[in-house]
mmCIF file with all atom_site columns, C-alpha atoms in Angstrom:
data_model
loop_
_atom_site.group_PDB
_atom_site.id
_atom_site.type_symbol
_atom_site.label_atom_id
_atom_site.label_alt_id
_atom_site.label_comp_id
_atom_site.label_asym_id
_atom_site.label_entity_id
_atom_site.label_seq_id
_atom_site.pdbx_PDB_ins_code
_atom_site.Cartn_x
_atom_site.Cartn_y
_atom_site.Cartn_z
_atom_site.occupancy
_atom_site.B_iso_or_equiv
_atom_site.pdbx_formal_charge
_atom_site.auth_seq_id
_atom_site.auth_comp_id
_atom_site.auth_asym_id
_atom_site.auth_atom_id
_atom_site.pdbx_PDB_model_num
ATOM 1   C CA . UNK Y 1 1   ? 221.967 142.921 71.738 1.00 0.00 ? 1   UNK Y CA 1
ATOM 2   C CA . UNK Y 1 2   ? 225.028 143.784 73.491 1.00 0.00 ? 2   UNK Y CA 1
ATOM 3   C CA . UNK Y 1 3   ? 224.294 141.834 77.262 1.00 0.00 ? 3   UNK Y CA 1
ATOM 4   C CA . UNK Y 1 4   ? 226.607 141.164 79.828 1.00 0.00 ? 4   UNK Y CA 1
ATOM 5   C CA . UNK Y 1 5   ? 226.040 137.782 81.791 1.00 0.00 ? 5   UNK Y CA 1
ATOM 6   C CA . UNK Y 1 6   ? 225.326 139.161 84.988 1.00 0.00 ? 6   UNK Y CA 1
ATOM 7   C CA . UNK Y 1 7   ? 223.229 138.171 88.215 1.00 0.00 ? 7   UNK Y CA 1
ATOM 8   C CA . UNK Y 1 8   ? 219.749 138.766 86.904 1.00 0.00 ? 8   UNK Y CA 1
ATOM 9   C CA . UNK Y 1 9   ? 221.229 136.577 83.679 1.00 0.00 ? 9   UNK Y CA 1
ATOM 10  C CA . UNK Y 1 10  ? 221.281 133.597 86.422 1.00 0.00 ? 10  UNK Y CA 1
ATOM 11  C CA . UNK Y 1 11  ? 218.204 134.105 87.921 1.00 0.00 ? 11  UNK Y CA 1
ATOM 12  C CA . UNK Y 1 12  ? 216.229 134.220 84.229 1.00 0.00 ? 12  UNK Y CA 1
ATOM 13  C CA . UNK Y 1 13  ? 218.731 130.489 83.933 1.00 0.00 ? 13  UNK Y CA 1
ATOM 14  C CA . UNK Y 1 14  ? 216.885 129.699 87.401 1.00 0.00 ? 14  UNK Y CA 1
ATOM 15  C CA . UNK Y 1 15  ? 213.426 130.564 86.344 1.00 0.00 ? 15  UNK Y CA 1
ATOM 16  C CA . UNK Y 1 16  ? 214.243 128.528 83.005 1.00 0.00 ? 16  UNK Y CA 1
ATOM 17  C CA . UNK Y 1 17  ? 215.280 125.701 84.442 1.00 0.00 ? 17  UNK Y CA 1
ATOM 18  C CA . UNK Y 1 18  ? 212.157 125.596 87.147 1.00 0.00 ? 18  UNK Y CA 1
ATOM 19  C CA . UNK Y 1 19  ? 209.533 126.017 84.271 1.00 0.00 ? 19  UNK Y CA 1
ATOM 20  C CA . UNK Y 1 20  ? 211.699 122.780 82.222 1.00 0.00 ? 20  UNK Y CA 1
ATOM 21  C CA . UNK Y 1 21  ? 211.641 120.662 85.124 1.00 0.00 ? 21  UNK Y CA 1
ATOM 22  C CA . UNK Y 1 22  ? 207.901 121.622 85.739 1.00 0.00 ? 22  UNK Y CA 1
ATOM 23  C CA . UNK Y 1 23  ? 206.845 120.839 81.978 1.00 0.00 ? 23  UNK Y CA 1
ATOM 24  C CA . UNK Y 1 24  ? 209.071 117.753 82.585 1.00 0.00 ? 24  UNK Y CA 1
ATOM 25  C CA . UNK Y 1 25  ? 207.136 116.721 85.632 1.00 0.00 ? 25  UNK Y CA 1
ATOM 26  C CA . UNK Y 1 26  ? 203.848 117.145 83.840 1.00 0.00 ? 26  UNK Y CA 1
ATOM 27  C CA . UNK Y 1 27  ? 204.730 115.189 80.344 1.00 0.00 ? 27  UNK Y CA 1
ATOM 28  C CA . UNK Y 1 28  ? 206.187 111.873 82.427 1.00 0.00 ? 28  UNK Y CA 1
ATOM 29  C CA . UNK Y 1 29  ? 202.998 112.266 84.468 1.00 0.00 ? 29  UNK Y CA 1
ATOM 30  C CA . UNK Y 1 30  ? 200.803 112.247 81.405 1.00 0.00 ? 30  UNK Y CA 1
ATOM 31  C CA . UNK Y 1 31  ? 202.606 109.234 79.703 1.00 0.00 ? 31  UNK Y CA 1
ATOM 32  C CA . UNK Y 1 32  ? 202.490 107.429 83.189 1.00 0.00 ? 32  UNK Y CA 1
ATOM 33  C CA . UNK Y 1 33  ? 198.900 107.407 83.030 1.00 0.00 ? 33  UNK Y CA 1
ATOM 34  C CA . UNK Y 1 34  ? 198.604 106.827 79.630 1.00 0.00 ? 34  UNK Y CA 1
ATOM 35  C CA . UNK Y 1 35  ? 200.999 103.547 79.975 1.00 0.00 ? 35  UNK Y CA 1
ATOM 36  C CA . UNK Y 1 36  ? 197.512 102.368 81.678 1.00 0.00 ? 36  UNK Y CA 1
ATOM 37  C CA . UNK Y 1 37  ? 195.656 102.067 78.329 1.00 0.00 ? 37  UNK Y CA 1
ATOM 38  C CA . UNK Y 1 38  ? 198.695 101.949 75.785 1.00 0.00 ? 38  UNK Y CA 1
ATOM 39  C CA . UNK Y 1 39  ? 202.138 100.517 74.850 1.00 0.00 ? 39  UNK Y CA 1
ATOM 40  C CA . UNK Y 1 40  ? 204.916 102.236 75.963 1.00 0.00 ? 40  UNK Y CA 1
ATOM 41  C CA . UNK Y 1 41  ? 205.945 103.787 72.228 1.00 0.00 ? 41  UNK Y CA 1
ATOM 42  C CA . UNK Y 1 42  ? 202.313 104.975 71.915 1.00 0.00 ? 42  UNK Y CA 1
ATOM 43  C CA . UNK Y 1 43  ? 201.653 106.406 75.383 1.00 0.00 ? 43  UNK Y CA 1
ATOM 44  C CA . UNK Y 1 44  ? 205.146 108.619 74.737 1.00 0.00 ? 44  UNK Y CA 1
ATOM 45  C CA . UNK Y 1 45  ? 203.679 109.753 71.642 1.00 0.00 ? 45  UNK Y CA 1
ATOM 46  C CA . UNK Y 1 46  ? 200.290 110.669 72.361 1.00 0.00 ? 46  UNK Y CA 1
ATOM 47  C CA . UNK Y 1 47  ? 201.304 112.425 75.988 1.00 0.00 ? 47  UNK Y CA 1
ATOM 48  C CA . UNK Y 1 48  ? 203.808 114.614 73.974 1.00 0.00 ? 48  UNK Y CA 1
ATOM 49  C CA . UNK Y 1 49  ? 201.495 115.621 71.292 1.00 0.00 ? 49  UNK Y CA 1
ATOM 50  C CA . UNK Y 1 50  ? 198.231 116.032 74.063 1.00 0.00 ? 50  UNK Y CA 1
ATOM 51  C CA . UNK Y 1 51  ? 201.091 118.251 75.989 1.00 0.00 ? 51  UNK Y CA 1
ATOM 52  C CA . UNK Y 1 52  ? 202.051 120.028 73.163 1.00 0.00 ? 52  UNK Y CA 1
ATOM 53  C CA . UNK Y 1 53  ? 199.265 123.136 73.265 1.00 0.00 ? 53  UNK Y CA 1
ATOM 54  C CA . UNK Y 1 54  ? 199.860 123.707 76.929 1.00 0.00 ? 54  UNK Y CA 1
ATOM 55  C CA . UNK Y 1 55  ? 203.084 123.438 77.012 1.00 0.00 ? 55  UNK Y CA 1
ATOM 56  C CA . UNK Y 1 56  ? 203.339 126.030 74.123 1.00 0.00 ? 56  UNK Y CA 1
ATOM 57  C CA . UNK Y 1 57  ? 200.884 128.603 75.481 1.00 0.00 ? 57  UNK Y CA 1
ATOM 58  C CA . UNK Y 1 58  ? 202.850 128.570 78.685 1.00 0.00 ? 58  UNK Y CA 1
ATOM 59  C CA . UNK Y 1 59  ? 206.214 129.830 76.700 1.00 0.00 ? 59  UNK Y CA 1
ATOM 60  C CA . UNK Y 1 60  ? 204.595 132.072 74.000 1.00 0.00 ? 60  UNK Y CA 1
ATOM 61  C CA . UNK Y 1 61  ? 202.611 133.975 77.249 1.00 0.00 ? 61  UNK Y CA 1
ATOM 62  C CA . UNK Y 1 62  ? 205.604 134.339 79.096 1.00 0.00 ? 62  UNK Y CA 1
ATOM 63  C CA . UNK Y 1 63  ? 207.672 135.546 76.622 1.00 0.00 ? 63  UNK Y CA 1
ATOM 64  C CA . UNK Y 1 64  ? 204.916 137.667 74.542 1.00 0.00 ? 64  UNK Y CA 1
ATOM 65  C CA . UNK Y 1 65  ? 204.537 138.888 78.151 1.00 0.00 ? 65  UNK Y CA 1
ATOM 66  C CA . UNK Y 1 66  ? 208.308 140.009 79.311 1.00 0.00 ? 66  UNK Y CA 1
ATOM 67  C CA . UNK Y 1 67  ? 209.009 141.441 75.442 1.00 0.00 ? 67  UNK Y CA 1
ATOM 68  C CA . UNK Y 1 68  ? 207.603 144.745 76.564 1.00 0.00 ? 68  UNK Y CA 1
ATOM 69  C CA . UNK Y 1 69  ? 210.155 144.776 79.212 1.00 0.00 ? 69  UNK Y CA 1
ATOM 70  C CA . UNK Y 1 70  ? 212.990 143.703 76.960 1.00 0.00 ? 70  UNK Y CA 1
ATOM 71  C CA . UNK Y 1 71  ? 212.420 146.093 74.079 1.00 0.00 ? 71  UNK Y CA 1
ATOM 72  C CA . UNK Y 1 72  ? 211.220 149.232 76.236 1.00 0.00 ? 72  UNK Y CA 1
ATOM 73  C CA . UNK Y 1 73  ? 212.530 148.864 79.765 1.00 0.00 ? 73  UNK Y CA 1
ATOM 74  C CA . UNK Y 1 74  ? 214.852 152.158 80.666 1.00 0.00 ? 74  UNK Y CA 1
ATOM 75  C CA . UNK Y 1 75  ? 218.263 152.249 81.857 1.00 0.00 ? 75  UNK Y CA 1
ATOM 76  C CA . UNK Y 1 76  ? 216.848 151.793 85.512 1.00 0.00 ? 76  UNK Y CA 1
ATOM 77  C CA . UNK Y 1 77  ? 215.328 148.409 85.340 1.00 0.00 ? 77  UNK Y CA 1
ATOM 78  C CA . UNK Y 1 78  ? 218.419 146.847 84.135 1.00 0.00 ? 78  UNK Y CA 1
ATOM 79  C CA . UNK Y 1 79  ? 218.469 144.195 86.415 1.00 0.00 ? 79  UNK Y CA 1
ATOM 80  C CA . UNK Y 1 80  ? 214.696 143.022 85.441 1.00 0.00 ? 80  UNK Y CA 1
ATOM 81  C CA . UNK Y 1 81  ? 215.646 143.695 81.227 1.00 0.00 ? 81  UNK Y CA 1
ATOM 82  C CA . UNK Y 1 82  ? 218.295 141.243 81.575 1.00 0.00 ? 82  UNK Y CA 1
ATOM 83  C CA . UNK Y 1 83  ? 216.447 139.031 83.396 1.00 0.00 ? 83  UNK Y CA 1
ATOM 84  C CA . UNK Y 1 84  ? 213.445 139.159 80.933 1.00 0.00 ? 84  UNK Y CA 1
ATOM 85  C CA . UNK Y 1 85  ? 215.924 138.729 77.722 1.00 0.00 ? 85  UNK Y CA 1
ATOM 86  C CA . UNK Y 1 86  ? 217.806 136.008 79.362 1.00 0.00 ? 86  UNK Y CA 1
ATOM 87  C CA . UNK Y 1 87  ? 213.994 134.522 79.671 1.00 0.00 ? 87  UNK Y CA 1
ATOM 88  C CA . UNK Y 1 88  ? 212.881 135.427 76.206 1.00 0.00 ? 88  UNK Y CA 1
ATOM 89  C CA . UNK Y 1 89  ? 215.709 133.386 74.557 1.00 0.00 ? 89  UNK Y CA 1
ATOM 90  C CA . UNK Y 1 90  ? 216.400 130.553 76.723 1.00 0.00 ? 90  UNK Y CA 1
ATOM 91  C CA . UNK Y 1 91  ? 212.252 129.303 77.075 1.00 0.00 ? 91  UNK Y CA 1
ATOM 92  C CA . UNK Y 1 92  ? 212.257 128.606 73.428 1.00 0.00 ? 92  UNK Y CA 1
ATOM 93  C CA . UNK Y 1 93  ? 215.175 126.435 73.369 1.00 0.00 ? 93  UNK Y CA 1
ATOM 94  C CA . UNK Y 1 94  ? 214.351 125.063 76.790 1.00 0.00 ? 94  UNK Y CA 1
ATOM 95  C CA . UNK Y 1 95  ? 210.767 124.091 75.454 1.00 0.00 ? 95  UNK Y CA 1
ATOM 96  C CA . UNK Y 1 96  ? 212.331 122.362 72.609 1.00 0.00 ? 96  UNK Y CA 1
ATOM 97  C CA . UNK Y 1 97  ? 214.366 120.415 74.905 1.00 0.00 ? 97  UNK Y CA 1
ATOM 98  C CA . UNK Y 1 98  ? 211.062 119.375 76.963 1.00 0.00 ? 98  UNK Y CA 1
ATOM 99  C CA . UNK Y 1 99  ? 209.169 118.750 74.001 1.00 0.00 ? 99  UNK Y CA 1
ATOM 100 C CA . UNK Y 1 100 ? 211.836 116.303 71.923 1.00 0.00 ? 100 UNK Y CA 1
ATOM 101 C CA . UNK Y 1 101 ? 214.827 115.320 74.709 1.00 0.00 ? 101 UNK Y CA 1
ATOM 102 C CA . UNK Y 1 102 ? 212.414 114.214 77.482 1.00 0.00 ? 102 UNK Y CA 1
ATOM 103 C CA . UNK Y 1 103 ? 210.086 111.491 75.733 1.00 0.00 ? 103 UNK Y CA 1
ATOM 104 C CA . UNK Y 1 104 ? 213.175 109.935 74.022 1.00 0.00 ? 104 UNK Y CA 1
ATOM 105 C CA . UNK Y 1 105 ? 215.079 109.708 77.456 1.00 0.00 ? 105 UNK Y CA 1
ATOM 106 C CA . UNK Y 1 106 ? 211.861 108.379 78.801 1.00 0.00 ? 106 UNK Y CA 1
ATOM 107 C CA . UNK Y 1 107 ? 211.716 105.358 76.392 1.00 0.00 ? 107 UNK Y CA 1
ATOM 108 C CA . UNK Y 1 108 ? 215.599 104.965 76.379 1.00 0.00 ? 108 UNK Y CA 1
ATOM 109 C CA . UNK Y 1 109 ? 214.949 104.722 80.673 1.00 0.00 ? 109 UNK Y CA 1
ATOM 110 C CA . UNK Y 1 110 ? 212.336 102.358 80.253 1.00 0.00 ? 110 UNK Y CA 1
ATOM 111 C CA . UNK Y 1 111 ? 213.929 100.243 77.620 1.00 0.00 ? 111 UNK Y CA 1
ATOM 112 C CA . UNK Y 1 112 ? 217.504 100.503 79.700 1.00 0.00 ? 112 UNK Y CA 1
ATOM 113 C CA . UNK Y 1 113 ? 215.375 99.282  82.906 1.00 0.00 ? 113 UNK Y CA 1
ATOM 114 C CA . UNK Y 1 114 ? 213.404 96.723  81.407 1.00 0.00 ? 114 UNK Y CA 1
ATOM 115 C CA . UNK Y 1 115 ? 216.613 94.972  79.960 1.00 0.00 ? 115 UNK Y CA 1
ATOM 116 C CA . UNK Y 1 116 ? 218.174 95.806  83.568 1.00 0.00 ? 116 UNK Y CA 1
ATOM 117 C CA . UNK Y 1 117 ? 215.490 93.850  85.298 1.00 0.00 ? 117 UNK Y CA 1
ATOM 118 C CA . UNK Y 1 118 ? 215.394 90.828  82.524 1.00 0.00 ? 118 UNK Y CA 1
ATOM 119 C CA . UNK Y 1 119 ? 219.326 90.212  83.366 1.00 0.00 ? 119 UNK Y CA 1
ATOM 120 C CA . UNK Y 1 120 ? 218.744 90.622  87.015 1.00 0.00 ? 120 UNK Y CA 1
ATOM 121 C CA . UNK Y 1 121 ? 216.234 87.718  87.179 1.00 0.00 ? 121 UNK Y CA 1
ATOM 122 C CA . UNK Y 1 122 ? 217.683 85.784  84.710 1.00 0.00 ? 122 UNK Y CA 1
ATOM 123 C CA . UNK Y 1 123 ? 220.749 85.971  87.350 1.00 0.00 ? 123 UNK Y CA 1
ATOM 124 C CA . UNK Y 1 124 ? 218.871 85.565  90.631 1.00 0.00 ? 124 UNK Y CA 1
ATOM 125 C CA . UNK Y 1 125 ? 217.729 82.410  88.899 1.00 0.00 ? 125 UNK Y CA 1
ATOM 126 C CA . UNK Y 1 126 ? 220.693 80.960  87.465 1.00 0.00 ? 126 UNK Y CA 1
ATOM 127 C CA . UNK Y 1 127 ? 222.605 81.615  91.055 1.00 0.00 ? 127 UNK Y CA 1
ATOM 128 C CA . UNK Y 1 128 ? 219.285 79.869  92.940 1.00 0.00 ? 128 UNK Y CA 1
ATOM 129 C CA . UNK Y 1 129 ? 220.292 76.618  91.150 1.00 0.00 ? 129 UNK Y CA 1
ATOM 130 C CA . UNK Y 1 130 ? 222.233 73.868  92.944 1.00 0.00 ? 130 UNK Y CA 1
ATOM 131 C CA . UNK Y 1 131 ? 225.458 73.095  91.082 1.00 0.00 ? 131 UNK Y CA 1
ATOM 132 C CA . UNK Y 1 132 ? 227.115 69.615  90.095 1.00 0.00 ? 132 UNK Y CA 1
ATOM 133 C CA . UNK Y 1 133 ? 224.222 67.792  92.165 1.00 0.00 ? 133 UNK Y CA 1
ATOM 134 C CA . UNK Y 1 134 ? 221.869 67.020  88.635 1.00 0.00 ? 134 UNK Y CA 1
ATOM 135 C CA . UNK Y 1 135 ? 219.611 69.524  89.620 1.00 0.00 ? 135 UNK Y CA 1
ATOM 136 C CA . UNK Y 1 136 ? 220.785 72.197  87.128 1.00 0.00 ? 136 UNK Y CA 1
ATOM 137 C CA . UNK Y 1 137 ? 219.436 69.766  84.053 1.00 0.00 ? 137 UNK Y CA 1
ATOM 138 C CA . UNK Y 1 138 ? 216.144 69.786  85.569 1.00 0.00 ? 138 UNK Y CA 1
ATOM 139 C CA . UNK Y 1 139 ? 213.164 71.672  84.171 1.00 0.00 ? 139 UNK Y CA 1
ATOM 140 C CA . UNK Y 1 140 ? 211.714 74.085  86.582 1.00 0.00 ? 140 UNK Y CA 1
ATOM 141 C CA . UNK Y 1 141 ? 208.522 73.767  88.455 1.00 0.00 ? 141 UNK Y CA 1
ATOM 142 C CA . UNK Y 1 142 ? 205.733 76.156  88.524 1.00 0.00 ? 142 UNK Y CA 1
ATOM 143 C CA . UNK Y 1 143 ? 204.127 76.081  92.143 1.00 0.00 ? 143 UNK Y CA 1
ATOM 144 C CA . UNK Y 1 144 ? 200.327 74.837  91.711 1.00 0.00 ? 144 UNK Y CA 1
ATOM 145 C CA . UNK Y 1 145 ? 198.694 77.836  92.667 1.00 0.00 ? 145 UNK Y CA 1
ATOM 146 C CA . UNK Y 1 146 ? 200.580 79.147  89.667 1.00 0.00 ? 146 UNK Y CA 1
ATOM 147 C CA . UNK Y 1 147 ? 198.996 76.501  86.888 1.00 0.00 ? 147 UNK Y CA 1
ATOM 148 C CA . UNK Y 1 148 ? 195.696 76.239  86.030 1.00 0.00 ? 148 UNK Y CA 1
ATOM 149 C CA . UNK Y 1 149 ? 195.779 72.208  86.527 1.00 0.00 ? 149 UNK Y CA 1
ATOM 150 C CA . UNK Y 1 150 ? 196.265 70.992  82.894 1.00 0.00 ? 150 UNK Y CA 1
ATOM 151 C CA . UNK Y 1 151 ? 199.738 71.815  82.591 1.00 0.00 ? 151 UNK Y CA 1
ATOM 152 C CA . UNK Y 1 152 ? 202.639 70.763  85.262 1.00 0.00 ? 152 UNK Y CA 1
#
């Protein structure tokens, strides 16, 4: 397998890349709507292994289908037997990557912005309190439209 990095090299990185970011697309989509019915850890679960068959056929077609080119092309198509071996080895790994990177950085997100959006209110509300006036030792009051009339 003696290859030389060239310009068809980048364009098989290009067509990687696009078919990742597709499968990416698709997999946060599916766990989106699944955070409908189910907590977060379970919805990231379930999407990846519901995703996991199509997501699969996709690679092993396109690479089943470019290995003629790879192993039989002739010293003419060059620039589409580099392409198709740049293809052939990078999907795999790529799918791997879709398949195990993107549900963990979708819960590490989702954690990361939940505990964003806990400190931001907790400091919208401790900077909407008057200081020094007595008022900061006061309970807070839900508005009645809030409370179903047995509590205050």
């Amino acid at each position: 397998f003696d290859r030389t990095f060239d310009e068809a090299a980048y364009m098989g990185l290009v067509l990687v890349g696009g078919i990742v970011v597709n499968n990416s697309i698709i997999l946060v989509d599916h766990t989106q709507r699944l955070r409908r019915r189910f907590p977060r850890r379970e919805a990231v679960v379930r999407a990846a292994q519901e995703r996991l068959r199509p997501i699969l056929m996709t690679m092993f077609t396109t690479v089943i289908g470019l290995l003629p080119l790879v192993l039989w092309a002739d010293s003419d198509q060059a620039l589409w037997r580099t392409m198709a071996f740049t293809l052939c080895v990078a999907l795999p790994v790529a799918t791997l990557f879709t398949l195990s990177i993107i549900p963990l950085t979708y819960e590490g997100m989702d954690t990361a912005r939940a505990a964003f959006r806990r400190a931001i209110g907790a400091l919208v509300i401790e900077l909407g309190r008057p200081r020094g006036s007595g008022f900061d030792r006061l309970e807070p009051v839900r508005p009645a439209h809030l409370t179903d009339g047995r509590h205050p």
